[in-house]
mmCIF file of C-alpha atoms in Angstrom:
data_model
loop_
_atom_site.group_PDB
_atom_site.id
_atom_site.type_symbol
_atom_site.label_atom_id
_atom_site.label_comp_id
_atom_site.label_asym_id
_atom_site.label_seq_id
_atom_site.Cartn_x
_atom_site.Cartn_y
_atom_site.Cartn_z
ATOM 1 C CA MET A 1 101.519 8.138 110.770
ATOM 2 C CA LYS A 2 105.156 8.438 110.661
ATOM 3 C CA GLU A 3 105.094 8.026 106.797
ATOM 4 C CA HIS A 4 102.586 10.995 106.731
ATOM 5 C CA ASN A 5 104.826 13.391 108.793
ATOM 6 C CA GLU A 6 107.887 12.544 106.691
ATOM 7 C CA HIS A 7 105.957 13.605 103.488
ATOM 8 C CA ASN A 8 104.980 16.935 105.264
ATOM 9 C CA GLU A 9 108.397 17.479 106.065
ATOM 10 C CA ASN A 10 109.517 16.830 102.469
ATOM 11 C CA GLU A 11 106.937 19.308 101.197
ATOM 12 C CA GLN A 12 108.238 21.923 103.518
ATOM 13 C CA GLN A 13 111.871 21.451 102.469
ATOM 14 C CA GLU A 14 110.588 21.575 98.973
ATOM 15 C CA GLU A 15 108.583 24.875 99.729
ATOM 16 C CA GLU A 16 111.794 26.265 101.465
ATOM 17 C CA TYR A 17 114.179 25.589 98.583
ATOM 18 C CA GLU A 18 112.072 26.083 95.666
ATOM 19 C CA GLU A 19 113.827 27.351 92.506
ATOM 20 C CA PRO A 20 113.368 30.938 91.422
ATOM 21 C CA SER A 21 110.357 31.061 89.078
ATOM 22 C CA LEU A 22 110.733 32.382 85.489
ATOM 23 C CA GLU A 23 109.159 35.668 86.300
ATOM 24 C CA ASP A 24 111.907 36.428 88.901
ATOM 25 C CA PHE A 25 114.756 36.051 86.213
ATOM 26 C CA LEU A 26 112.600 38.165 84.110
ATOM 27 C CA ALA A 27 112.333 40.894 86.928
ATOM 28 C CA GLU A 28 116.131 40.898 87.199
ATOM 29 C CA GLU A 29 116.457 41.106 83.395
ATOM 30 C CA GLU A 30 114.371 44.088 83.336
ATOM 31 C CA GLU A 31 116.174 46.098 86.082
ATOM 32 C CA SER A 32 119.655 45.193 84.285
ATOM 33 C CA GLU A 33 118.097 46.900 81.182
ATOM 34 C CA GLU A 34 116.788 49.946 82.986
ATOM 35 C CA ASP A 35 120.499 50.306 84.518
ATOM 36 C CA GLN A 36 121.971 49.879 81.053
ATOM 37 C CA ALA A 37 119.780 52.696 79.817
ATOM 38 C CA GLN A 38 120.718 54.912 82.598
ATOM 39 C CA ARG A 39 124.478 54.286 81.800
ATOM 40 C CA VAL A 40 123.872 55.125 78.148
ATOM 41 C CA LYS A 41 121.809 58.235 79.123
ATOM 42 C CA LYS A 42 124.797 59.263 81.369
ATOM 43 C CA LYS A 43 127.558 58.758 78.771
ATOM 44 C CA ARG A 44 125.315 60.961 76.189
ATOM 45 C CA LEU A 45 125.169 63.850 78.853
ATOM 46 C CA ILE A 46 129.040 63.660 79.306
ATOM 47 C CA ARG A 47 129.550 63.806 75.663
ATOM 48 C CA LEU A 48 127.045 66.756 75.267
ATOM 49 C CA GLY A 49 128.959 68.494 78.203
ATOM 50 C CA VAL A 50 132.381 68.008 76.370
ATOM 51 C CA PHE A 51 130.716 69.233 72.824
ATOM 52 C CA ILE A 52 129.337 72.481 74.656
ATOM 53 C CA ILE A 53 132.861 73.230 76.417
ATOM 54 C CA ALA A 54 134.671 72.723 73.209
ATOM 55 C CA GLY A 55 132.068 74.971 71.452
ATOM 56 C CA LEU A 56 132.433 77.755 74.087
ATOM 57 C CA LEU A 57 136.392 77.434 73.844
ATOM 58 C CA LEU A 58 136.138 77.672 69.935
ATOM 59 C CA LEU A 59 133.864 80.902 70.274
ATOM 60 C CA GLN A 60 136.283 82.406 72.704
ATOM 61 C CA GLY A 61 139.198 81.786 70.308
ATOM 62 C CA VAL A 62 137.046 83.235 67.537
ATOM 63 C CA SER A 63 136.312 86.294 69.682
ATOM 64 C CA SER A 64 139.938 86.839 70.572
ATOM 65 C CA LEU A 65 140.852 86.588 66.912
ATOM 66 C CA PHE A 66 138.280 89.048 65.981
ATOM 67 C CA ALA A 67 139.367 91.423 68.747
ATOM 68 C CA TYR A 68 142.803 91.170 67.448
ATOM 69 C CA PHE A 69 141.893 92.007 63.876
ATOM 70 C CA SER A 70 139.143 94.680 64.900
ATOM 71 C CA ARG A 71 139.415 98.059 63.207
ATOM 72 C CA ASP A 72 140.634 99.595 66.676
ATOM 73 C CA ALA A 73 143.389 96.941 66.851
ATOM 74 C CA LEU A 74 144.564 97.351 63.250
ATOM 75 C CA GLU A 75 144.717 101.047 63.618
ATOM 76 C CA LEU A 76 146.508 100.934 66.860
ATOM 77 C CA ALA A 77 149.182 98.552 65.264
ATOM 78 C CA ARG A 78 149.338 100.933 61.987
ATOM 79 C CA THR A 79 149.931 104.304 64.031
ATOM 80 C CA SER A 80 152.337 102.522 66.453
ATOM 81 C CA GLU A 81 154.517 101.452 63.540
ATOM 82 C CA GLN A 82 154.428 104.716 62.183
ATOM 83 C CA VAL A 83 155.403 106.504 65.301
ATOM 84 C CA ILE A 84 158.273 104.046 65.868
ATOM 85 C CA GLN A 85 159.720 104.925 62.552
ATOM 86 C CA GLU A 86 159.456 108.489 63.003
ATOM 87 C CA GLU A 87 160.455 108.784 66.657
ATOM 88 C CA ASP A 88 163.281 107.569 68.731
ATOM 89 C CA VAL A 89 161.023 105.528 71.147
ATOM 90 C CA GLU A 90 162.349 102.171 70.987
ATOM 91 C CA ALA A 91 164.637 102.452 73.968
ATOM 92 C CA TYR A 92 161.724 103.592 75.991
ATOM 93 C CA MET A 93 159.732 100.563 74.814
ATOM 94 C CA GLU A 94 162.258 98.195 76.552
ATOM 95 C CA ALA A 95 161.009 99.464 80.035
ATOM 96 C CA VAL A 96 157.329 98.929 79.551
ATOM 97 C CA VAL A 97 156.138 95.402 80.758
ATOM 98 C CA THR A 98 153.166 93.119 80.711
ATOM 99 C CA ILE A 99 151.761 92.506 84.255
ATOM 100 C CA GLN A 100 149.542 89.365 84.415
ATOM 101 C CA GLY A 101 147.629 87.791 87.408
ATOM 102 C CA GLN A 102 144.425 85.690 87.967
ATOM 103 C CA GLY A 103 143.777 85.618 84.019
ATOM 104 C CA ASN A 104 143.852 89.522 83.938
ATOM 105 C CA ARG A 105 146.321 91.508 81.829
ATOM 106 C CA GLY A 106 147.618 95.165 82.232
ATOM 107 C CA THR A 107 150.721 97.443 81.618
ATOM 108 C CA GLY A 108 153.429 98.660 83.929
ATOM 109 C CA PHE A 109 156.817 99.989 83.527
ATOM 110 C CA ALA A 110 160.120 99.970 85.351
ATOM 111 C CA ILE A 111 161.476 103.017 87.306
ATOM 112 C CA THR A 112 164.777 101.851 88.495
ATOM 113 C CA PRO A 113 167.323 99.371 87.202
ATOM 114 C CA ASP A 114 166.747 97.044 90.270
ATOM 115 C CA GLY A 115 163.333 96.393 89.671
ATOM 116 C CA TYR A 116 160.998 98.979 90.839
ATOM 117 C CA LEU A 117 157.905 99.281 88.692
ATOM 118 C CA LEU A 118 154.752 101.483 88.581
ATOM 119 C CA THR A 119 151.262 100.463 87.522
ATOM 120 C CA ASN A 120 147.528 100.893 88.481
ATOM 121 C CA HIS A 121 146.068 99.835 91.813
ATOM 122 C CA HIS A 122 143.041 98.126 89.911
ATOM 123 C CA VAL A 123 145.865 96.194 87.722
ATOM 124 C CA ILE A 124 146.789 94.226 90.675
ATOM 125 C CA GLU A 125 144.079 94.300 93.021
ATOM 126 C CA ASN A 126 143.370 90.919 94.290
ATOM 127 C CA ARG A 127 145.055 89.137 91.344
ATOM 128 C CA GLN A 128 148.433 88.038 93.081
ATOM 129 C CA PRO A 129 150.583 86.186 92.295
ATOM 130 C CA LEU A 130 151.709 88.754 89.619
ATOM 131 C CA ALA A 131 153.921 87.843 86.679
ATOM 132 C CA VAL A 132 155.909 90.711 84.835
ATOM 133 C CA THR A 133 157.092 90.380 81.398
ATOM 134 C CA PHE A 134 159.771 92.330 79.925
ATOM 135 C CA PRO A 135 159.692 92.768 76.026
ATOM 136 C CA ASN A 136 163.057 90.845 75.951
ATOM 137 C CA GLY A 137 160.906 87.717 77.021
ATOM 138 C CA GLU A 138 162.219 87.801 80.537
ATOM 139 C CA ILE A 139 159.553 87.067 83.289
ATOM 140 C CA TYR A 140 159.764 88.197 87.020
ATOM 141 C CA HIS A 141 157.462 87.270 89.984
ATOM 142 C CA ALA A 142 156.386 90.728 91.463
ATOM 143 C CA GLU A 143 155.737 91.785 95.109
ATOM 144 C CA VAL A 144 153.401 94.595 95.819
ATOM 145 C CA VAL A 145 155.498 97.324 97.818
ATOM 146 C CA ASP A 146 152.653 99.748 98.234
ATOM 147 C CA ALA A 147 149.368 100.546 96.460
ATOM 148 C CA VAL A 148 146.777 103.228 96.983
ATOM 149 C CA GLU A 149 143.460 102.717 95.837
ATOM 150 C CA GLU A 150 142.273 106.302 95.932
ATOM 151 C CA VAL A 151 144.805 107.589 93.389
ATOM 152 C CA ASP A 152 144.834 104.119 91.480
ATOM 153 C CA VAL A 153 148.406 103.733 91.640
ATOM 154 C CA ALA A 154 150.726 100.822 92.710
ATOM 155 C CA LEU A 155 154.508 100.187 93.384
ATOM 156 C CA LEU A 156 155.907 96.882 92.597
ATOM 157 C CA LYS A 157 159.406 95.091 92.992
ATOM 158 C CA VAL A 158 160.847 92.474 91.067
ATOM 159 C CA ASP A 159 164.205 90.574 91.710
ATOM 160 C CA GLY A 160 166.135 92.112 88.834
ATOM 161 C CA GLU A 161 169.553 93.883 88.056
ATOM 162 C CA GLN A 162 170.426 96.527 85.359
ATOM 163 C CA LEU A 163 166.914 96.350 84.075
ATOM 164 C CA PRO A 164 165.785 99.084 81.500
ATOM 165 C CA PHE A 165 163.849 101.780 83.038
ATOM 166 C CA LEU A 166 162.158 105.269 82.580
ATOM 167 C CA PRO A 167 162.968 108.260 84.811
ATOM 168 C CA LEU A 168 160.063 110.201 86.357
ATOM 169 C CA ARG A 169 160.151 113.883 85.681
ATOM 170 C CA GLU A 170 159.796 116.153 88.772
ATOM 171 C CA ASN A 171 157.937 119.086 87.133
ATOM 172 C CA SER A 172 154.493 118.979 85.931
ATOM 173 C CA ALA A 173 153.233 118.476 82.315
ATOM 174 C CA VAL A 174 151.717 121.578 80.528
ATOM 175 C CA ALA A 175 148.821 121.798 78.174
ATOM 176 C CA GLU A 176 149.680 121.288 74.420
ATOM 177 C CA GLU A 177 152.973 119.333 75.504
ATOM 178 C CA GLU A 178 153.592 116.531 72.879
ATOM 179 C CA ILE A 179 153.504 112.957 74.674
ATOM 180 C CA PHE A 180 153.810 109.275 73.894
ATOM 181 C CA VAL A 181 151.784 106.303 75.561
ATOM 182 C CA ILE A 182 153.246 102.939 75.288
ATOM 183 C CA GLY A 183 151.248 99.843 76.587
ATOM 184 C CA ASN A 184 149.420 96.642 75.946
ATOM 185 C CA PRO A 185 146.009 97.504 74.486
ATOM 186 C CA LEU A 186 143.564 94.868 73.438
ATOM 187 C CA THR A 187 145.282 91.708 72.581
ATOM 188 C CA GLN A 188 148.477 93.629 71.601
ATOM 189 C CA THR A 189 151.666 94.410 73.305
ATOM 190 C CA GLN A 190 154.145 97.376 72.855
ATOM 191 C CA ILE A 191 151.747 99.954 71.114
ATOM 192 C CA VAL A 192 153.066 103.411 70.934
ATOM 193 C CA ASN A 193 150.608 106.200 70.169
ATOM 194 C CA ARG A 194 151.162 110.045 69.963
ATOM 195 C CA GLY A 195 149.200 112.807 71.653
ATOM 196 C CA GLU A 196 149.196 115.971 73.570
ATOM 197 C CA ILE A 197 148.281 117.093 77.129
ATOM 198 C CA ILE A 198 144.660 118.396 76.938
ATOM 199 C CA GLU A 199 144.728 119.730 80.635
ATOM 200 C CA ASN A 200 146.774 119.051 83.593
ATOM 201 C CA GLN A 201 145.260 118.728 87.071
ATOM 202 C CA SER A 202 141.804 118.974 86.329
ATOM 203 C CA ALA A 203 139.131 117.842 88.386
ATOM 204 C CA TYR A 204 140.340 115.148 90.813
ATOM 205 C CA GLN A 205 143.835 115.628 90.036
ATOM 206 C CA THR A 206 143.468 114.102 86.610
ATOM 207 C CA MET A 207 145.610 114.645 83.526
ATOM 208 C CA ARG A 208 143.594 114.698 80.319
ATOM 209 C CA ILE A 209 145.349 113.400 77.261
ATOM 210 C CA SER A 210 144.501 113.299 73.496
ATOM 211 C CA ASN A 211 145.869 109.659 73.023
ATOM 212 C CA SER A 212 143.607 106.805 72.015
ATOM 213 C CA ILE A 213 143.160 104.623 75.219
ATOM 214 C CA PHE A 214 141.699 100.922 75.368
ATOM 215 C CA PRO A 215 141.392 98.113 77.848
ATOM 216 C CA GLY A 216 144.998 97.011 78.733
ATOM 217 C CA HIS A 217 146.407 100.497 78.502
ATOM 218 C CA SER A 218 145.777 100.907 82.287
ATOM 219 C CA GLY A 219 149.301 101.360 83.767
ATOM 220 C CA SER A 220 150.959 102.694 80.643
ATOM 221 C CA PRO A 221 153.461 105.528 80.990
ATOM 222 C CA VAL A 222 152.785 108.884 79.681
ATOM 223 C CA LEU A 223 156.129 110.076 78.370
ATOM 224 C CA SER A 224 157.391 113.445 77.328
ATOM 225 C CA ALA A 225 159.261 113.898 74.232
ATOM 226 C CA GLU A 226 162.585 113.294 76.122
ATOM 227 C CA GLY A 227 161.291 110.094 77.436
ATOM 228 C CA GLU A 228 160.456 111.154 81.051
ATOM 229 C CA VAL A 229 157.287 109.992 82.680
ATOM 230 C CA VAL A 230 154.838 112.627 83.314
ATOM 231 C CA GLY A 231 151.801 110.620 84.057
ATOM 232 C CA VAL A 232 150.325 106.845 84.647
ATOM 233 C CA VAL A 233 147.267 106.000 82.279
ATOM 234 C CA TYR A 234 144.329 104.688 84.323
ATOM 235 C CA ALA A 235 141.105 105.092 82.107
ATOM 236 C CA ARG A 236 139.271 107.022 79.345
ATOM 237 C CA SER A 237 136.429 109.333 79.391
ATOM 238 C CA VAL A 238 132.871 107.937 78.274
ATOM 239 C CA PRO A 239 130.928 110.764 76.660
ATOM 240 C CA GLY A 240 127.145 110.943 76.628
ATOM 241 C CA LEU A 241 125.679 109.206 73.665
ATOM 242 C CA TRP A 242 124.344 112.760 72.314
ATOM 243 C CA SER A 243 126.980 115.064 74.019
ATOM 244 C CA GLY A 244 129.224 115.410 71.013
ATOM 245 C CA GLU A 245 132.117 115.304 73.171
ATOM 246 C CA GLU A 246 135.357 113.625 72.006
ATOM 247 C CA ARG A 247 136.882 110.645 74.094
ATOM 248 C CA TYR A 248 140.164 111.226 75.752
ATOM 249 C CA GLY A 249 142.602 109.401 77.941
ATOM 250 C CA LEU A 250 142.804 109.879 81.674
ATOM 251 C CA ALA A 251 146.220 109.655 83.592
ATOM 252 C CA ILE A 252 147.533 110.340 87.079
ATOM 253 C CA PRO A 253 150.011 113.211 86.906
ATOM 254 C CA VAL A 254 153.481 112.408 88.227
ATOM 255 C CA GLU A 255 153.254 114.907 91.077
ATOM 256 C CA GLU A 256 150.206 113.002 92.318
ATOM 257 C CA VAL A 257 152.236 109.665 92.083
ATOM 258 C CA PHE A 258 154.884 111.255 94.361
ATOM 259 C CA HIS A 259 152.394 112.469 96.856
ATOM 260 C CA ALA A 260 150.550 109.025 96.861
ATOM 261 C CA LEU A 261 153.878 107.097 97.425
ATOM 262 C CA PRO A 262 156.106 109.118 99.744
ATOM 263 C CA ASP A 263 158.800 106.290 99.557
ATOM 264 C CA LEU A 264 159.279 107.060 95.985
ATOM 265 C CA GLU A 265 161.600 109.918 96.308
ATOM 266 C CA GLU A 266 164.027 107.938 98.694
ATOM 267 C CA ILE A 267 163.917 105.065 96.189
ATOM 268 C CA LEU A 268 164.538 107.181 93.205
ATOM 269 C CA PHE A 269 166.918 109.794 94.722
#
């Protein structure tokens, strides 16, 4: 009886410590292969994502290159070079800056030697911190002193001394007066074009100018033949498809700038 009990105990121990079967090993091996397949799939997805990002960056670069060499850009560069050769405007160009913030780019210009600048409200709206680059390569951090959305004008300040600047004219521009616009349209910088005042103080206190205006021109100074600022570019007209109207530039007259920024007279005078 004792031997029978010992035999049963041995069988129970054998059952409790029975070695894994071959099927168990195969099951583990099958799970491992599945995990491996998932890892391979994940790597392929990562590679695909990298290729897609690289492709998008390449397309963006090609698009920028195309914009740079587009017909409008080439024409702007050609006419700008012609104006620079014919007119004494290079001194004015030194005061026209590039304003960058949050991946956006526009134009502005210095109005005092100690670093006050004018631009459009929409150039700096929700785009701080702002970097201001002068044509000589000097870069400054700009603070917003005042900004008026309704007039689309903004006053900035950089910490600079003896900076090139443009004087503001106190009296209004007149129709057919010759003007220059200096700005950073499309992908270019320091582009000058010549035009004239079509109408001053039209609807909504807007100055119409004949100059070609493109994205990036926002905040550009409208200069008289004597180099005085008579307006600030903010947009261009968009005629109807079948209207037959010509496009024209839109600017804020300098007198409206003074009205919108009451501290300007104290700063300048």
